[in-house]
Coordinates of C-alpha atoms in Angstrom, one line a residue:
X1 CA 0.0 0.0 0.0
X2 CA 1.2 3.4 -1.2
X3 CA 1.4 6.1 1.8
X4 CA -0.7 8.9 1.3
X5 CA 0.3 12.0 -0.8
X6 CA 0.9 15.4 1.8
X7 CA -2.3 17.5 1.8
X8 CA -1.1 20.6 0.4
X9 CA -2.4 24.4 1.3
X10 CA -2.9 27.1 -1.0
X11 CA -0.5 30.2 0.3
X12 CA -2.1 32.8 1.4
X13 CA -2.2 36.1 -0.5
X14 CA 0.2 38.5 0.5
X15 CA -2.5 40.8 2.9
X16 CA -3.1 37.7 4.7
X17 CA 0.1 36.4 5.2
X18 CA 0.5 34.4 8.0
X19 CA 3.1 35.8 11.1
X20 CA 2.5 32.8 13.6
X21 CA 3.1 29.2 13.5
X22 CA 1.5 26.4 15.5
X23 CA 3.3 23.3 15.8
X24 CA 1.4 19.8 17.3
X25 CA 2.9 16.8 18.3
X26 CA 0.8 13.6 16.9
X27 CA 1.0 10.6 19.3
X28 CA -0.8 10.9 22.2
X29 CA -1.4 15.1 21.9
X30 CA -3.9 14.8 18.9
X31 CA -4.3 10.3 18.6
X32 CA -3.3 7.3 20.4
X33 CA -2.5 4.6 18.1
X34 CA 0.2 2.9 20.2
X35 CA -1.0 -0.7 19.5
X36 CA -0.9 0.0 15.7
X37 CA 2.9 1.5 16.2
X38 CA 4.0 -1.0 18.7
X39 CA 3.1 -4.2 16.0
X40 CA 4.4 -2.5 12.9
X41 CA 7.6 -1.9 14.6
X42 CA 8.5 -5.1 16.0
X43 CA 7.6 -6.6 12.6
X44 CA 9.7 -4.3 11.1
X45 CA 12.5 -5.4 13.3
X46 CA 12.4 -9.1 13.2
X47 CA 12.7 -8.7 9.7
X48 CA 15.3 -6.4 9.4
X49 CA 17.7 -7.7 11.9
X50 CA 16.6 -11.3 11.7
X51 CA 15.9 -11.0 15.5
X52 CA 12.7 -10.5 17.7
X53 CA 12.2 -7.5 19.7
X54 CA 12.2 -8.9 23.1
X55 CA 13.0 -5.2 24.8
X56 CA 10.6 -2.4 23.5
X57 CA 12.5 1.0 23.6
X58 CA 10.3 4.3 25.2
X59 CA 8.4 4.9 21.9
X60 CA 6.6 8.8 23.6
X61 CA 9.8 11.6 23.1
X62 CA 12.2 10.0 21.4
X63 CA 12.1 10.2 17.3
X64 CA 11.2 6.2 15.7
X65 CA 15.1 6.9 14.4
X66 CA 16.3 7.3 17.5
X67 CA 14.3 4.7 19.7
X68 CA 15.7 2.4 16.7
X69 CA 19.6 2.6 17.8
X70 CA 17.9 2.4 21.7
X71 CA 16.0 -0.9 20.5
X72 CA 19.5 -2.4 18.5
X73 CA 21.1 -2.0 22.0
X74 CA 18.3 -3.4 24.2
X75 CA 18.1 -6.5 22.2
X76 CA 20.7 -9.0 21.1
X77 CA 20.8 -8.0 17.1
X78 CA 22.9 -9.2 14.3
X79 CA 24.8 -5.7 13.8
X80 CA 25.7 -3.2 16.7
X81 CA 23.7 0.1 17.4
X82 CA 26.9 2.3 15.9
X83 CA 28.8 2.6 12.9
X84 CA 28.2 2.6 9.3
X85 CA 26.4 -1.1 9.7
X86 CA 23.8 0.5 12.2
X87 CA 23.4 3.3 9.8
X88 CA 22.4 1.1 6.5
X89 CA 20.4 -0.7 9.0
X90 CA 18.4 2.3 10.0
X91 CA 17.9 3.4 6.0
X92 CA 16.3 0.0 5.8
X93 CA 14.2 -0.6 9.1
X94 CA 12.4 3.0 7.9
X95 CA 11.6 1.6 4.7
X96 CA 10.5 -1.5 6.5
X97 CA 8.2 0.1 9.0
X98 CA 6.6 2.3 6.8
X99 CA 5.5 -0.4 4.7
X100 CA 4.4 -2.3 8.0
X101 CA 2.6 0.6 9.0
X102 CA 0.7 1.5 5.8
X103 CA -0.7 -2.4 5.9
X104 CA -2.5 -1.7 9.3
X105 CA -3.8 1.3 7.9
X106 CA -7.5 0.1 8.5
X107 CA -6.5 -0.7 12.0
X108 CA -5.7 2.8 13.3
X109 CA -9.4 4.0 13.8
X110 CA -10.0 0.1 14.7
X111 CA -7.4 -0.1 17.7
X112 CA -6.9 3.5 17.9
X113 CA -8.3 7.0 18.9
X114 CA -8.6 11.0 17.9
X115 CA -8.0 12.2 21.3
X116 CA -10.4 14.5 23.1
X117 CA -11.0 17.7 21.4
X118 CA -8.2 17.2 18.8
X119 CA -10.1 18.0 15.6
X120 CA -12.0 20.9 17.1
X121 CA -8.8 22.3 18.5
X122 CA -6.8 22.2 15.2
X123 CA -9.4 23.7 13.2
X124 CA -10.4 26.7 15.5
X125 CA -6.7 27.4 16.1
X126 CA -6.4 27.3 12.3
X127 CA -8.6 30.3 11.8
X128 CA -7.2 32.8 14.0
X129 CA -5.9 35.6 12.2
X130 CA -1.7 35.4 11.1
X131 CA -1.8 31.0 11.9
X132 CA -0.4 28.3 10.3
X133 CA 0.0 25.3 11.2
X134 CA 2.1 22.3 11.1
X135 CA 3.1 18.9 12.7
X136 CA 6.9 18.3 14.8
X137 CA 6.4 14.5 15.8
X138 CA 9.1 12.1 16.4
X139 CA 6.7 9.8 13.7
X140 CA 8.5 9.2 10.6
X141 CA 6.6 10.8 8.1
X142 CA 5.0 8.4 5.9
X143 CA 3.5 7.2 9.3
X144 CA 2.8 10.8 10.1
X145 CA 0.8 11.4 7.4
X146 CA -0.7 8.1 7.3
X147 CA -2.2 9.0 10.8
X148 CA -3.7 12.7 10.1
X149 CA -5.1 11.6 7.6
X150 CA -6.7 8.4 9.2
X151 CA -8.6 10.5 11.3
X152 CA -9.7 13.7 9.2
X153 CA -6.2 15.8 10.4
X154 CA -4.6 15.9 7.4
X155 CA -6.4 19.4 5.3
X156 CA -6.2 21.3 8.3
X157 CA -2.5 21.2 8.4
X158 CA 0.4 22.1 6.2
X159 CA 2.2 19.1 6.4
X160 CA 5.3 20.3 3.7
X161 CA 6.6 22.8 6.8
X162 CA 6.8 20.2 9.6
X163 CA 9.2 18.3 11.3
X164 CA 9.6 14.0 11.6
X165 CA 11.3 11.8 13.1
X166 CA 12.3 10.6 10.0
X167 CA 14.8 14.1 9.9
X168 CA 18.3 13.6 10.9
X169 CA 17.8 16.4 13.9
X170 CA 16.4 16.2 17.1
X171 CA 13.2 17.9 17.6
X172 CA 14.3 21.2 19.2
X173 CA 16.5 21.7 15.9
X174 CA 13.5 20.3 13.6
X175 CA 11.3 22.7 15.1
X176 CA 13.6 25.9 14.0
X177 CA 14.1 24.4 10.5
X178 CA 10.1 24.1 10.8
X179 CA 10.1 27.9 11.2
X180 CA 12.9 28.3 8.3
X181 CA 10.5 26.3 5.8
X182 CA 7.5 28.0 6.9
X183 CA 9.1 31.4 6.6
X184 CA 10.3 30.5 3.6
X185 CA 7.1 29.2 1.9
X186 CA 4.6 32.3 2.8
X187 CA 7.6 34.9 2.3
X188 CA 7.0 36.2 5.9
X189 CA 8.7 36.4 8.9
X190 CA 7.8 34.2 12.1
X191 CA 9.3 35.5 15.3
X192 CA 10.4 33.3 18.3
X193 CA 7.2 34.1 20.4
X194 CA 4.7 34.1 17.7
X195 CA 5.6 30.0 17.3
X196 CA 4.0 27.6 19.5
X197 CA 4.3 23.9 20.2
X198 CA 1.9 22.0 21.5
X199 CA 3.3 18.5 22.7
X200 CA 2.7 16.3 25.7
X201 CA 5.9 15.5 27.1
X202 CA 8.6 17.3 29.5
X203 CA 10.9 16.2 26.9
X204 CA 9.0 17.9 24.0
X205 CA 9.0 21.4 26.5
X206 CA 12.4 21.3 26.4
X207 CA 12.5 21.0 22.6
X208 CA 10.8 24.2 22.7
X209 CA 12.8 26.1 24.7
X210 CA 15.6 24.7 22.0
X211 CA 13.6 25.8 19.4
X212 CA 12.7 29.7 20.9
X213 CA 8.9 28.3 21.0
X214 CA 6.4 28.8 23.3
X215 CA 4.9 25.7 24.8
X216 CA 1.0 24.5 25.4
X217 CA 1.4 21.3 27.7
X218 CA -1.4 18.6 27.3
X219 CA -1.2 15.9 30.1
X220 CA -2.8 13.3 28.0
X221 CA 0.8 11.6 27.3
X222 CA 2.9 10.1 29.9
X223 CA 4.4 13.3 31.4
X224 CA 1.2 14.4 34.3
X225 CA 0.3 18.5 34.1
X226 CA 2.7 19.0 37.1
X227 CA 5.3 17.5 35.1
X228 CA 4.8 19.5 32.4
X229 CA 5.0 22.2 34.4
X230 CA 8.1 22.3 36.6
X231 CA 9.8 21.7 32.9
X232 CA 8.7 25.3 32.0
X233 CA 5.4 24.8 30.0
X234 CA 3.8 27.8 29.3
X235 CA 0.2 26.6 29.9
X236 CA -1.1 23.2 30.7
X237 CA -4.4 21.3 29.9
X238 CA -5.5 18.0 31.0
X239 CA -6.8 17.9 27.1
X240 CA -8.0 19.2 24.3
X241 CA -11.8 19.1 25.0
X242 CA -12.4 22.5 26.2
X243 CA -11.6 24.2 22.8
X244 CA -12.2 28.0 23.4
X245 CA -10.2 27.5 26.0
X246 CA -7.2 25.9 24.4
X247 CA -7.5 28.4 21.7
X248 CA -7.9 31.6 23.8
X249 CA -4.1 30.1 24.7
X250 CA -3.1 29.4 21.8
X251 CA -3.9 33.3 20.4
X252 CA -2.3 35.3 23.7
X253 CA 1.0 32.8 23.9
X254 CA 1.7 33.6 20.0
X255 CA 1.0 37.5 20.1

């Protein structure tokens, strides 16, 4: 099965160009598809390395590409976690998992979920005046996209600006090349404090404060609202449901 082609966005005309960009995080901020994720990836691993996946790596905050090298040196594999072998490895365990993951395509709205409020929460954000919006996930992005558009995510985002786990960067330096592209595209500038992340993880605050974003905690990962908190969220909702709310936030953190 073919992954599914990036929605793409008309640019705005240059009276409406936009001069704030929203960034959300997909796993367990906007869906929860962990069983879908968790199967594809261990298939993909047996059959790249020739050897089960007895040790599961943390798969909410790192990037796929990096829980890969944690999973080669949990688990007794045919080739080591560094080094050019490990590298070719990766190269083919992303192809692999991809394909894994766009054959369980019909199970993400089976075994899965759009968190509270997502939808709503995207879309109302999306029609403030200056916004545009994007995706920095540690999902690779032919499962990235797969996702969004599993559960009706995909049009309301520009998907061509945001950052994957896929990218060779870690996700505070994805989310400045983010801004670069987005810049870039609408031939506008985006300050520091008009860009806003919104993530669930004290690991995902700090790739923020990397990045020069602003940072809307959502306590529906793994990291509780306190957590995300003491690591220097801006704001912090138990969810998405209550979205005036969210994107009353949203507008005064980017203005």
């Amino acid at each position: 099965m073919s992954a599914p082609q990036s929605p793409q966005r008309d640019s705005p005309d240059r009276s409406a160009r936009p001069y704030r960009l929203v960034l959300w995080n997909i796993d367990l901020t906007l869906v929860d598809v962990a069983r879908v994720t968790r199967a594809a990836y261990v298939e993909a691993f047996r059959q790249v390395t020739g050897r089960p996946l007895v040790r599961l790596p943390p798969m909410n905050g790192p990037t796929e590409t990096e829980s890969f090298f944690e999973a080669l040196a949990l688990n007794p594999a045919a080739v080591p976690p560094g080094g050019r072998e490990g590298e070719e490895l990766l190269v083919r365990f992303t192809a692999r998992f991809a394909e894994e993951f766009s054959a369980r395509r019909a199970d993400l709205t089976e075994q899965g979920r759009l968190l509270p409020g997502a939808r709503d929460a995207v879309a109302a954000a999306g029609r403030l005046p200056g916004v545009v919006e994007t995706v920095l996930t540690g999902s690779i992005r032919p499962n990235a996209l797969e996702k969004l558009q599993a559960f009706g995510l995909g049009p309301l985002l520009d998907t061509t600006i945001g950052g994957y786990g896929s990218d060779p960067y870690p996700k505070g330096a994805m989310l400045l090349h983010s801004r670069v592209r987005a810049a870039e595209k609408y031939h506008t500038d985006i300050a520091e404090h008009a860009t806003l992340y919104v993530a669930d993880s004290s690991r995902d605050v700090e790739a923020a404060r990397i990045g020069g974003a602003r940072m809307l905690g959502v306590a529906t990962g793994r990291s509780t609202a306190g957590e995300l908190r003491d690591a220097g969220a801006d704001a912090v909702f138990p969810d998405l449901s209550d979205t005036a709310a969210v994107v009353d936030t949203i507008d005064s953190l980017t203005r």
